[in-house]
């Protein structure tokens, strides 16, 4: 696979269908759980820690599925979906590096929410700065992230953790990584 520095929506769908990184390897979720429309930058250099960076965007429209059910007459994007977007980006980064296995979110150290994504929001931007990559039986990525709504930071996230697992070793590996950060 050719490693590009940005990806459009059709590329992200190819990843979700399993044709980008190959069978048994990391995939993005399909819509509506795919939480961004494009990756605007991905690099194994740069970022706050010099170990890599990923930037992505979501175009917001009032018809997005979560606005009609969260909450009735008080529509807001669930904060957990913004957090999930950063996990999705970290799993994509690991696969983009050529690491093998299926991606799984493994936790987060701390998150702070200071704003909301509303139907009136035009664009959501996500960013992660890679802090650490660990190679054991699995590949583990640790990053800090942020979410912006119309250029204003509304979430900060510390110590996101995503691992790539080979299917037969997934349960054993998850038990062995407790405490890695």
Short mmCIF file of C-alpha atoms in Angstrom, two decimals:
data_model
loop_
_atom_site.label_atom_id
_atom_site.label_comp_id
_atom_site.label_asym_id
_atom_site.label_seq_id
_atom_site.Cartn_x
_atom_site.Cartn_y
_atom_site.Cartn_z
CA UNK A 1 0.00 0.00 0.00
CA UNK A 2 1.23 3.47 -0.86
CA UNK A 3 1.38 5.66 2.23
CA UNK A 4 -0.18 9.00 1.42
CA UNK A 5 -0.12 12.11 3.61
CA UNK A 6 -3.90 12.68 3.40
CA UNK A 7 -7.00 10.62 2.64
CA UNK A 8 -10.40 11.48 1.18
CA UNK A 9 -13.75 9.91 2.12
CA UNK A 10 -13.59 7.19 -0.56
CA UNK A 11 -10.20 6.14 0.84
CA UNK A 12 -11.64 5.94 4.35
CA UNK A 13 -14.47 3.74 3.05
CA UNK A 14 -11.90 1.45 1.41
CA UNK A 15 -10.27 1.11 4.81
CA UNK A 16 -13.65 0.39 6.42
CA UNK A 17 -14.31 -2.37 3.86
CA UNK A 18 -10.92 -3.96 4.57
CA UNK A 19 -9.32 -3.31 1.18
CA UNK A 20 -6.72 -0.77 2.31
CA UNK A 21 -4.59 -2.65 4.83
CA UNK A 22 -5.59 -6.21 3.90
CA UNK A 23 -7.58 -9.01 5.52
CA UNK A 24 -7.27 -9.35 9.28
CA UNK A 25 -5.83 -5.86 9.71
CA UNK A 26 -7.16 -2.60 11.11
CA UNK A 27 -10.29 -1.10 9.61
CA UNK A 28 -12.19 2.07 10.22
CA UNK A 29 -15.86 1.61 11.13
CA UNK A 30 -18.46 2.06 8.42
CA UNK A 31 -20.82 5.04 8.43
CA UNK A 32 -22.56 6.17 10.49
CA UNK A 33 -19.86 5.27 13.06
CA UNK A 34 -17.05 6.63 10.89
CA UNK A 35 -16.61 9.97 12.63
CA UNK A 36 -14.66 11.99 10.05
CA UNK A 37 -14.91 12.75 6.33
CA UNK A 38 -11.21 13.03 5.56
CA UNK A 39 -7.74 12.82 7.03
CA UNK A 40 -6.04 16.09 6.14
CA UNK A 41 -2.59 15.15 7.44
CA UNK A 42 -0.85 12.00 8.59
CA UNK A 43 2.86 11.80 9.26
CA UNK A 44 5.22 9.70 11.35
CA UNK A 45 7.20 12.88 12.00
CA UNK A 46 6.08 16.01 13.76
CA UNK A 47 3.38 16.52 16.31
CA UNK A 48 3.98 17.71 19.85
CA UNK A 49 6.28 14.78 20.65
CA UNK A 50 7.99 14.44 17.26
CA UNK A 51 6.66 10.89 16.83
CA UNK A 52 3.75 11.52 14.49
CA UNK A 53 0.55 13.43 13.96
CA UNK A 54 -2.90 12.85 12.46
CA UNK A 55 -5.43 15.56 11.61
CA UNK A 56 -8.98 14.84 10.42
CA UNK A 57 -12.22 16.72 9.73
CA UNK A 58 -15.95 16.13 9.90
CA UNK A 59 -18.38 18.30 7.94
CA UNK A 60 -21.39 18.84 10.19
CA UNK A 61 -24.95 19.11 8.96
CA UNK A 62 -28.13 19.09 11.07
CA UNK A 63 -29.22 15.76 9.54
CA UNK A 64 -26.45 13.72 11.16
CA UNK A 65 -27.97 10.66 12.84
CA UNK A 66 -27.08 11.47 16.45
CA UNK A 67 -28.76 14.91 16.50
CA UNK A 68 -32.23 13.34 16.26
CA UNK A 69 -31.74 11.06 19.26
CA UNK A 70 -29.25 12.78 21.60
CA UNK A 71 -31.19 14.52 23.16
CA UNK A 72 -34.80 15.01 22.09
CA UNK A 73 -35.37 18.75 21.58
CA UNK A 74 -31.77 19.38 22.74
CA UNK A 75 -29.58 18.04 19.91
CA UNK A 76 -25.88 17.62 20.61
CA UNK A 77 -23.22 15.23 19.31
CA UNK A 78 -22.38 12.73 22.07
CA UNK A 79 -18.95 13.44 23.52
CA UNK A 80 -18.09 9.75 23.29
CA UNK A 81 -18.26 10.01 19.47
CA UNK A 82 -15.59 12.70 19.45
CA UNK A 83 -13.46 10.49 21.67
CA UNK A 84 -14.13 7.54 19.39
CA UNK A 85 -12.95 9.58 16.38
CA UNK A 86 -9.54 10.00 18.02
CA UNK A 87 -9.33 6.25 18.72
CA UNK A 88 -10.24 5.62 15.07
CA UNK A 89 -7.43 7.95 13.97
CA UNK A 90 -4.86 6.25 16.22
CA UNK A 91 -5.80 2.78 14.91
CA UNK A 92 -5.56 4.07 11.34
CA UNK A 93 -2.12 5.53 12.10
CA UNK A 94 -0.82 2.18 13.39
CA UNK A 95 -2.08 0.36 10.28
CA UNK A 96 -0.72 3.15 8.05
CA UNK A 97 2.71 2.49 9.59
CA UNK A 98 2.38 -1.11 8.39
CA UNK A 99 1.52 -2.69 11.74
CA UNK A 100 -0.67 -5.77 11.51
CA UNK A 101 -3.72 -6.87 13.46
CA UNK A 102 -7.23 -5.70 14.21
CA UNK A 103 -7.56 -2.38 16.04
CA UNK A 104 -9.12 -2.06 19.47
CA UNK A 105 -9.50 0.98 21.71
CA UNK A 106 -7.84 0.19 25.03
CA UNK A 107 -8.58 3.24 27.12
CA UNK A 108 -7.91 6.86 27.80
CA UNK A 109 -6.12 8.52 30.68
CA UNK A 110 -8.07 11.76 31.00
CA UNK A 111 -10.55 13.74 28.94
CA UNK A 112 -12.02 17.18 29.40
CA UNK A 113 -15.06 18.51 27.58
CA UNK A 114 -15.53 22.28 27.53
CA UNK A 115 -17.91 22.73 24.62
CA UNK A 116 -20.43 21.02 22.36
CA UNK A 117 -20.96 20.07 18.75
CA UNK A 118 -24.40 21.32 17.77
CA UNK A 119 -26.40 21.20 14.52
CA UNK A 120 -25.23 24.78 13.90
CA UNK A 121 -21.56 23.72 13.96
CA UNK A 122 -20.04 23.75 10.48
CA UNK A 123 -16.81 21.77 10.90
CA UNK A 124 -15.24 19.54 13.52
CA UNK A 125 -11.48 19.10 13.51
CA UNK A 126 -9.67 16.30 15.32
CA UNK A 127 -5.98 15.98 16.06
CA UNK A 128 -3.75 13.43 17.73
CA UNK A 129 -0.06 13.70 18.64
CA UNK A 130 1.66 10.34 18.94
CA UNK A 131 3.44 9.97 22.28
CA UNK A 132 4.65 6.40 22.22
CA UNK A 133 4.67 3.26 20.09
CA UNK A 134 5.20 -0.10 21.77
CA UNK A 135 5.92 -3.35 19.93
CA UNK A 136 5.24 -6.53 21.87
CA UNK A 137 3.05 -9.37 20.65
CA UNK A 138 0.82 -6.48 19.63
CA UNK A 139 1.38 -2.96 18.38
CA UNK A 140 0.28 -0.34 20.89
CA UNK A 141 -0.09 3.37 20.20
CA UNK A 142 -0.44 6.08 22.83
CA UNK A 143 -1.40 9.63 21.89
CA UNK A 144 -2.86 12.87 23.16
CA UNK A 145 -5.67 14.47 21.21
CA UNK A 146 -8.06 17.35 20.85
CA UNK A 147 -11.37 18.15 19.18
CA UNK A 148 -12.31 21.56 17.77
CA UNK A 149 -15.75 22.85 16.79
CA UNK A 150 -15.54 25.73 14.32
CA UNK A 151 -11.89 26.44 15.29
CA UNK A 152 -12.45 26.34 19.08
CA UNK A 153 -10.91 23.52 21.14
CA UNK A 154 -13.77 21.83 23.01
CA UNK A 155 -12.22 18.48 24.10
CA UNK A 156 -8.73 17.57 25.24
CA UNK A 157 -7.79 13.93 25.58
CA UNK A 158 -4.69 12.45 27.22
CA UNK A 159 -3.17 9.01 26.84
CA UNK A 160 -5.47 7.50 24.24
CA UNK A 161 -4.48 3.86 23.79
CA UNK A 162 -5.15 1.64 20.78
CA UNK A 163 -3.72 -1.82 20.16
CA UNK A 164 -3.57 -3.98 17.04
CA UNK A 165 -4.18 -7.64 17.83
CA UNK A 166 -3.90 -10.82 15.82
CA UNK A 167 -7.24 -12.54 16.15
CA UNK A 168 -6.11 -15.68 18.00
CA UNK A 169 -4.01 -13.69 20.50
CA UNK A 170 -6.49 -10.88 21.17
CA UNK A 171 -7.79 -11.98 24.59
CA UNK A 172 -4.35 -12.98 25.91
CA UNK A 173 -2.73 -9.78 24.66
CA UNK A 174 -5.43 -7.55 26.18
CA UNK A 175 -4.80 -9.16 29.57
CA UNK A 176 -1.04 -8.59 29.28
CA UNK A 177 -1.13 -4.87 28.43
CA UNK A 178 -2.81 -3.60 31.58
CA UNK A 179 -0.86 -0.66 32.92
CA UNK A 180 1.12 0.20 29.78
CA UNK A 181 1.07 3.95 29.23
#
